[in-house]
PDB file of C-alpha atoms in Angstrom:
ATOM      1  CA  UNK A  23      35.965  49.011  21.834  1.00 74.00           C
ATOM      2  CA  UNK A  24      35.540  46.143  24.606  1.00 93.00           C
ATOM      3  CA  UNK A  25      32.105  46.487  26.747  1.00 95.00           C
ATOM      4  CA  UNK A  26      33.640  44.161  28.941  1.00 95.00           C
ATOM      5  CA  UNK A  27      36.913  45.704  29.621  1.00 94.00           C
ATOM      6  CA  UNK A  28      35.088  49.107  30.538  1.00 95.00           C
ATOM      7  CA  UNK A  29      32.883  47.198  32.706  1.00 96.00           C
ATOM      8  CA  UNK A  30      35.780  45.612  34.582  1.00 95.00           C
ATOM      9  CA  UNK A  31      37.299  48.936  35.340  1.00 96.00           C
ATOM     10  CA  UNK A  32      34.106  49.913  37.203  1.00 96.00           C
ATOM     11  CA  UNK A  33      34.165  46.370  38.988  1.00 96.00           C
ATOM     12  CA  UNK A  34      37.761  46.942  40.033  1.00 96.00           C
ATOM     13  CA  UNK A  35      37.112  50.533  41.012  1.00 97.00           C
ATOM     14  CA  UNK A  36      34.023  49.421  42.966  1.00 97.00           C
ATOM     15  CA  UNK A  37      35.869  46.519  44.751  1.00 97.00           C
ATOM     16  CA  UNK A  38      38.893  48.550  45.615  1.00 98.00           C
ATOM     17  CA  UNK A  39      36.557  51.220  47.276  1.00 98.00           C
ATOM     18  CA  UNK A  40      34.824  48.888  49.246  1.00 98.00           C
ATOM     19  CA  UNK A  41      38.221  47.545  50.504  1.00 97.00           C
ATOM     20  CA  UNK A  42      39.007  51.133  51.504  1.00 98.00           C
ATOM     21  CA  UNK A  43      35.673  51.459  52.948  1.00 98.00           C
ATOM     22  CA  UNK A  44      36.485  48.717  55.449  1.00 98.00           C
ATOM     23  CA  UNK A  45      40.245  49.716  56.143  1.00 98.00           C
ATOM     24  CA  UNK A  46      40.363  53.680  55.978  1.00 98.00           C
ATOM     25  CA  UNK A  47      37.518  55.301  57.842  1.00 98.00           C
ATOM     26  CA  UNK A  48      39.276  55.694  61.320  1.00 98.00           C
ATOM     27  CA  UNK A  49      42.457  57.091  59.429  1.00 98.00           C
ATOM     28  CA  UNK A  50      40.188  59.673  57.476  1.00 98.00           C
ATOM     29  CA  UNK A  51      38.308  60.907  60.489  1.00 98.00           C
ATOM     30  CA  UNK A  52      41.813  61.285  62.347  1.00 98.00           C
ATOM     31  CA  UNK A  53      43.385  63.245  59.581  1.00 98.00           C
ATOM     32  CA  UNK A  54      40.124  65.597  59.291  1.00 98.00           C
ATOM     33  CA  UNK A  55      40.334  66.215  62.948  1.00 98.00           C
ATOM     34  CA  UNK A  56      44.349  67.127  62.449  1.00 98.00           C
ATOM     35  CA  UNK A  57      42.985  69.402  59.676  1.00 98.00           C
ATOM     36  CA  UNK A  58      40.306  70.896  61.453  1.00 98.00           C
ATOM     37  CA  UNK A  59      42.158  71.751  64.473  1.00 97.00           C
ATOM     38  CA  UNK A  60      44.810  73.447  62.135  1.00 98.00           C
ATOM     39  CA  UNK A  61      42.158  75.709  60.536  1.00 98.00           C
ATOM     40  CA  UNK A  62      40.503  76.548  63.724  1.00 97.00           C
ATOM     41  CA  UNK A  63      43.780  77.826  65.174  1.00 97.00           C
ATOM     42  CA  UNK A  64      44.803  80.108  62.091  1.00 97.00           C
ATOM     43  CA  UNK A  65      46.956  77.668  60.424  1.00 98.00           C
ATOM     44  CA  UNK A  66      46.806  76.485  56.824  1.00 98.00           C
ATOM     45  CA  UNK A  67      47.323  73.174  54.859  1.00 98.00           C
ATOM     46  CA  UNK A  68      50.100  72.927  52.298  1.00 98.00           C
ATOM     47  CA  UNK A  69      49.553  69.993  49.596  1.00 98.00           C
ATOM     48  CA  UNK A  70      52.171  68.271  47.195  1.00 98.00           C
ATOM     49  CA  UNK A  71      52.395  65.435  44.922  1.00 98.00           C
ATOM     50  CA  UNK A  72      53.346  64.711  41.170  1.00 98.00           C
ATOM     51  CA  UNK A  73      51.065  64.277  38.229  1.00 97.00           C
ATOM     52  CA  UNK A  74      47.896  62.906  39.147  1.00 97.00           C
ATOM     53  CA  UNK A  75      48.615  63.537  42.822  1.00 98.00           C
ATOM     54  CA  UNK A  76      49.662  67.149  41.916  1.00 98.00           C
ATOM     55  CA  UNK A  77      46.168  67.698  40.431  1.00 98.00           C
ATOM     56  CA  UNK A  78      44.523  66.123  43.537  1.00 98.00           C
ATOM     57  CA  UNK A  79      46.511  68.776  45.457  1.00 98.00           C
ATOM     58  CA  UNK A  80      44.970  71.494  43.374  1.00 98.00           C
ATOM     59  CA  UNK A  81      41.373  69.939  43.833  1.00 98.00           C
ATOM     60  CA  UNK A  82      41.620  69.885  47.530  1.00 98.00           C
ATOM     61  CA  UNK A  83      42.963  73.312  47.620  1.00 98.00           C
ATOM     62  CA  UNK A  84      40.361  74.686  45.486  1.00 98.00           C
ATOM     63  CA  UNK A  85      37.604  72.934  47.651  1.00 98.00           C
ATOM     64  CA  UNK A  86      38.924  74.723  50.747  1.00 98.00           C
ATOM     65  CA  UNK A  87      39.477  77.956  49.397  1.00 98.00           C
ATOM     66  CA  UNK A  88      36.346  78.146  47.347  1.00 97.00           C
ATOM     67  CA  UNK A  89      33.538  75.868  48.694  1.00 95.00           C
ATOM     68  CA  UNK A  90      32.919  72.216  48.685  1.00 96.00           C
ATOM     69  CA  UNK A  91      29.126  71.531  48.597  1.00 95.00           C
ATOM     70  CA  UNK A  92      28.226  74.244  51.228  1.00 94.00           C
ATOM     71  CA  UNK A  93      28.678  78.184  51.429  1.00 95.00           C
ATOM     72  CA  UNK A  94      31.299  78.850  54.301  1.00 94.00           C
ATOM     73  CA  UNK A  95      34.183  80.999  55.018  1.00 95.00           C
ATOM     74  CA  UNK A  96      37.211  80.332  52.799  1.00 97.00           C
ATOM     75  CA  UNK A  97      39.913  78.016  54.322  1.00 98.00           C
ATOM     76  CA  UNK A  98      43.434  78.561  53.688  1.00 98.00           C
ATOM     77  CA  UNK A  99      45.150  75.827  51.512  1.00 98.00           C
ATOM     78  CA  UNK A 100      47.839  76.054  49.138  1.00 98.00           C
ATOM     79  CA  UNK A 101      48.828  73.420  46.518  1.00 98.00           C
ATOM     80  CA  UNK A 102      52.581  73.387  45.999  1.00 98.00           C
ATOM     81  CA  UNK A 103      52.399  72.040  42.560  1.00 98.00           C
ATOM     82  CA  UNK A 104      51.182  75.086  40.711  1.00 97.00           C
ATOM     83  CA  UNK A 105      53.861  77.739  40.506  1.00 97.00           C
ATOM     84  CA  UNK A 106      55.763  76.740  37.642  1.00 97.00           C
ATOM     85  CA  UNK A 107      58.585  79.766  38.179  1.00 98.00           C
ATOM     86  CA  UNK A 108      59.302  78.236  41.591  1.00 98.00           C
ATOM     87  CA  UNK A 109      59.109  74.376  40.291  1.00 97.00           C
ATOM     88  CA  UNK A 110      61.486  75.159  37.493  1.00 98.00           C
ATOM     89  CA  UNK A 111      63.969  77.324  39.380  1.00 98.00           C
ATOM     90  CA  UNK A 112      64.234  75.026  42.103  1.00 98.00           C
ATOM     91  CA  UNK A 113      64.517  72.021  40.110  1.00 97.00           C
ATOM     92  CA  UNK A 114      67.055  73.759  37.739  1.00 97.00           C
ATOM     93  CA  UNK A 115      69.200  75.330  40.363  1.00 97.00           C
ATOM     94  CA  UNK A 116      68.987  72.490  43.033  1.00 97.00           C
ATOM     95  CA  UNK A 117      66.990  69.428  41.932  1.00 96.00           C
ATOM     96  CA  UNK A 118      63.468  68.126  41.535  1.00 97.00           C
ATOM     97  CA  UNK A 119      63.808  66.383  44.922  1.00 98.00           C
ATOM     98  CA  UNK A 120      63.816  69.910  46.338  1.00 98.00           C
ATOM     99  CA  UNK A 121      61.071  71.622  44.677  1.00 98.00           C
ATOM    100  CA  UNK A 122      58.446  70.884  47.605  1.00 98.00           C
ATOM    101  CA  UNK A 123      60.398  70.872  50.741  1.00 98.00           C
ATOM    102  CA  UNK A 124      61.661  74.414  49.652  1.00 98.00           C
ATOM    103  CA  UNK A 125      58.062  75.777  49.419  1.00 98.00           C
ATOM    104  CA  UNK A 126      57.507  73.943  52.738  1.00 98.00           C
ATOM    105  CA  UNK A 127      60.432  75.776  54.548  1.00 98.00           C
ATOM    106  CA  UNK A 128      59.440  78.986  53.040  1.00 98.00           C
ATOM    107  CA  UNK A 129      55.769  78.793  53.554  1.00 98.00           C
ATOM    108  CA  UNK A 130      54.952  76.371  56.434  1.00 98.00           C
ATOM    109  CA  UNK A 131      54.811  77.271  60.113  1.00 98.00           C
ATOM    110  CA  UNK A 132      54.271  75.329  63.425  1.00 98.00           C
ATOM    111  CA  UNK A 133      50.795  74.290  63.477  1.00 98.00           C
ATOM    112  CA  UNK A 134      50.430  73.855  59.622  1.00 98.00           C
ATOM    113  CA  UNK A 135      49.771  70.728  58.064  1.00 98.00           C
ATOM    114  CA  UNK A 136      51.041  69.124  54.948  1.00 98.00           C
ATOM    115  CA  UNK A 137      49.276  66.875  52.703  1.00 99.00           C
ATOM    116  CA  UNK A 138      51.536  64.602  50.943  1.00 98.00           C
ATOM    117  CA  UNK A 139      50.241  62.542  48.257  1.00 98.00           C
ATOM    118  CA  UNK A 140      52.256  59.970  46.740  1.00 98.00           C
ATOM    119  CA  UNK A 141      50.518  56.757  45.130  1.00 98.00           C
ATOM    120  CA  UNK A 142      53.709  54.593  45.748  1.00 97.00           C
ATOM    121  CA  UNK A 143      54.931  56.203  48.852  1.00 97.00           C
ATOM    122  CA  UNK A 144      58.298  56.618  47.464  1.00 98.00           C
ATOM    123  CA  UNK A 145      58.137  60.025  45.668  1.00 98.00           C
ATOM    124  CA  UNK A 146      61.826  61.473  46.899  1.00 98.00           C
ATOM    125  CA  UNK A 147      60.344  64.992  46.602  1.00 98.00           C
ATOM    126  CA  UNK A 148      57.421  64.157  48.712  1.00 98.00           C
ATOM    127  CA  UNK A 149      59.509  62.578  51.360  1.00 98.00           C
ATOM    128  CA  UNK A 150      62.023  65.510  51.450  1.00 98.00           C
ATOM    129  CA  UNK A 151      58.724  67.498  52.032  1.00 98.00           C
ATOM    130  CA  UNK A 152      57.832  65.685  55.004  1.00 98.00           C
ATOM    131  CA  UNK A 153      61.082  65.933  56.303  1.00 98.00           C
ATOM    132  CA  UNK A 154      60.877  69.739  56.063  1.00 98.00           C
ATOM    133  CA  UNK A 155      57.196  69.667  57.439  1.00 98.00           C
ATOM    134  CA  UNK A 156      58.567  67.877  60.320  1.00 98.00           C
ATOM    135  CA  UNK A 157      61.489  70.594  60.818  1.00 98.00           C
ATOM    136  CA  UNK A 158      59.083  73.260  60.991  1.00 98.00           C
ATOM    137  CA  UNK A 159      56.824  71.640  63.644  1.00 97.00           C
ATOM    138  CA  UNK A 160      53.994  70.699  61.293  1.00 98.00           C
ATOM    139  CA  UNK A 161      51.792  67.811  61.079  1.00 98.00           C
ATOM    140  CA  UNK A 162      51.715  65.486  58.179  1.00 98.00           C
ATOM    141  CA  UNK A 163      48.715  63.542  56.502  1.00 98.00           C
ATOM    142  CA  UNK A 164      49.963  61.137  53.981  1.00 98.00           C
ATOM    143  CA  UNK A 165      47.915  59.511  51.138  1.00 98.00           C
ATOM    144  CA  UNK A 166      49.669  56.618  49.686  1.00 98.00           C
ATOM    145  CA  UNK A 167      49.144  53.000  48.310  1.00 98.00           C
ATOM    146  CA  UNK A 168      51.072  49.941  47.805  1.00 96.00           C
ATOM    147  CA  UNK A 169      51.823  49.377  51.404  1.00 96.00           C
ATOM    148  CA  UNK A 170      52.968  52.889  51.999  1.00 97.00           C
ATOM    149  CA  UNK A 171      56.616  52.661  50.385  1.00 97.00           C
ATOM    150  CA  UNK A 172      59.229  54.889  52.157  1.00 98.00           C
ATOM    151  CA  UNK A 173      56.670  57.024  53.787  1.00 98.00           C
ATOM    152  CA  UNK A 174      56.221  54.453  56.508  1.00 97.00           C
ATOM    153  CA  UNK A 175      59.880  55.013  57.599  1.00 97.00           C
ATOM    154  CA  UNK A 176      59.614  59.233  57.827  1.00 97.00           C
ATOM    155  CA  UNK A 177      56.013  59.358  59.449  1.00 98.00           C
ATOM    156  CA  UNK A 178      56.198  60.454  63.216  1.00 95.00           C
ATOM    157  CA  UNK A 179      53.620  59.546  65.750  1.00 93.00           C
ATOM    158  CA  UNK A 180      51.465  62.488  65.307  1.00 92.00           C
ATOM    159  CA  UNK A 181      51.073  62.340  61.603  1.00 98.00           C
ATOM    160  CA  UNK A 182      48.475  60.139  59.713  1.00 98.00           C
ATOM    161  CA  UNK A 183      48.889  57.665  57.347  1.00 98.00           C
ATOM    162  CA  UNK A 184      45.920  57.073  54.915  1.00 98.00           C
ATOM    163  CA  UNK A 185      47.182  54.039  52.891  1.00 98.00           C
ATOM    164  CA  UNK A 186      44.870  52.595  50.106  1.00 98.00           C
ATOM    165  CA  UNK A 187      44.914  48.686  49.918  1.00 98.00           C
ATOM    166  CA  UNK A 188      45.512  48.519  46.373  1.00 97.00           C
ATOM    167  CA  UNK A 189      48.712  48.359  44.045  1.00 97.00           C
ATOM    168  CA  UNK A 190      47.524  49.711  40.941  1.00 97.00           C
ATOM    169  CA  UNK A 191      47.999  53.296  40.727  1.00 97.00           C
ATOM    170  CA  UNK A 192      44.755  54.047  38.839  1.00 97.00           C
ATOM    171  CA  UNK A 193      42.722  52.418  41.466  1.00 98.00           C
ATOM    172  CA  UNK A 194      45.027  54.320  44.314  1.00 98.00           C
ATOM    173  CA  UNK A 195      44.147  57.745  42.549  1.00 98.00           C
ATOM    174  CA  UNK A 196      40.345  57.010  42.579  1.00 98.00           C
ATOM    175  CA  UNK A 197      40.386  56.134  46.346  1.00 98.00           C
ATOM    176  CA  UNK A 198      42.415  59.479  46.795  1.00 98.00           C
ATOM    177  CA  UNK A 199      39.980  61.378  45.297  1.00 98.00           C
ATOM    178  CA  UNK A 200      37.322  60.133  47.322  1.00 98.00           C
ATOM    179  CA  UNK A 201      39.183  60.460  50.702  1.00 98.00           C
ATOM    180  CA  UNK A 202      40.016  64.231  49.605  1.00 98.00           C
ATOM    181  CA  UNK A 203      36.105  64.496  49.377  1.00 98.00           C
ATOM    182  CA  UNK A 204      35.659  62.951  52.709  1.00 98.00           C
ATOM    183  CA  UNK A 205      38.202  65.256  54.378  1.00 98.00           C
ATOM    184  CA  UNK A 206      36.603  68.241  52.743  1.00 98.00           C
ATOM    185  CA  UNK A 207      32.985  67.019  54.045  1.00 97.00           C
ATOM    186  CA  UNK A 208      34.064  66.256  57.562  1.00 97.00           C
ATOM    187  CA  UNK A 209      35.770  69.728  57.803  1.00 97.00           C
ATOM    188  CA  UNK A 210      32.723  71.576  56.523  1.00 97.00           C
ATOM    189  CA  UNK A 211      30.657  69.323  58.814  1.00 96.00           C
ATOM    190  CA  UNK A 212      32.908  70.339  61.809  1.00 95.00           C
ATOM    191  CA  UNK A 213      32.582  74.046  60.811  1.00 91.00           C
ATOM    192  CA  UNK A 214      28.856  74.019  59.877  1.00 88.00           C
ATOM    193  CA  UNK A 215      27.129  70.994  61.577  1.00 87.00           C
ATOM    194  CA  UNK A 216      25.666  68.017  59.975  1.00 82.00           C
ATOM    195  CA  UNK A 217      23.204  68.702  57.079  1.00 70.00           C
TER     196      UNK A 217
END
């Protein structure tokens, strides 16, 4: 095993996070405000993404429904990536592009928020979910990288785009996880005050 290769991963991760630290805070703060307002008004957050982004959706929902770092009331969040019966039925009967948009149309309501995660910005099922969210009067928070891809073309004025300044999927995913933790912390801080 190469010690230098391992050290390079740490260095690349740190450098990407430092670039994100300079580029993303205002967007993360805006996203947290949108989410907090929705939650304060009795609305919920739906989250979708593929692969590692699907895991990030589940992580985010778990932090809101359970807790992040402090005890607080449960917050309504649903990862649209977890119901294998819905995913396989819709994927089989319609197509894979519809697996999230059908759930958004079924579960989403005006004032809810869609957290749409795609490292490339080009995942067709995530793009379809964004369009469905707009149909339902929902706000969209998009987490992307690689200059945002096609997500740039489908977001509205009231949506928030958090685009990681990186091209490598692994580095984008690392910043997405940190961003999710920032969002959870900001929501908790708004609810409970600074600690």
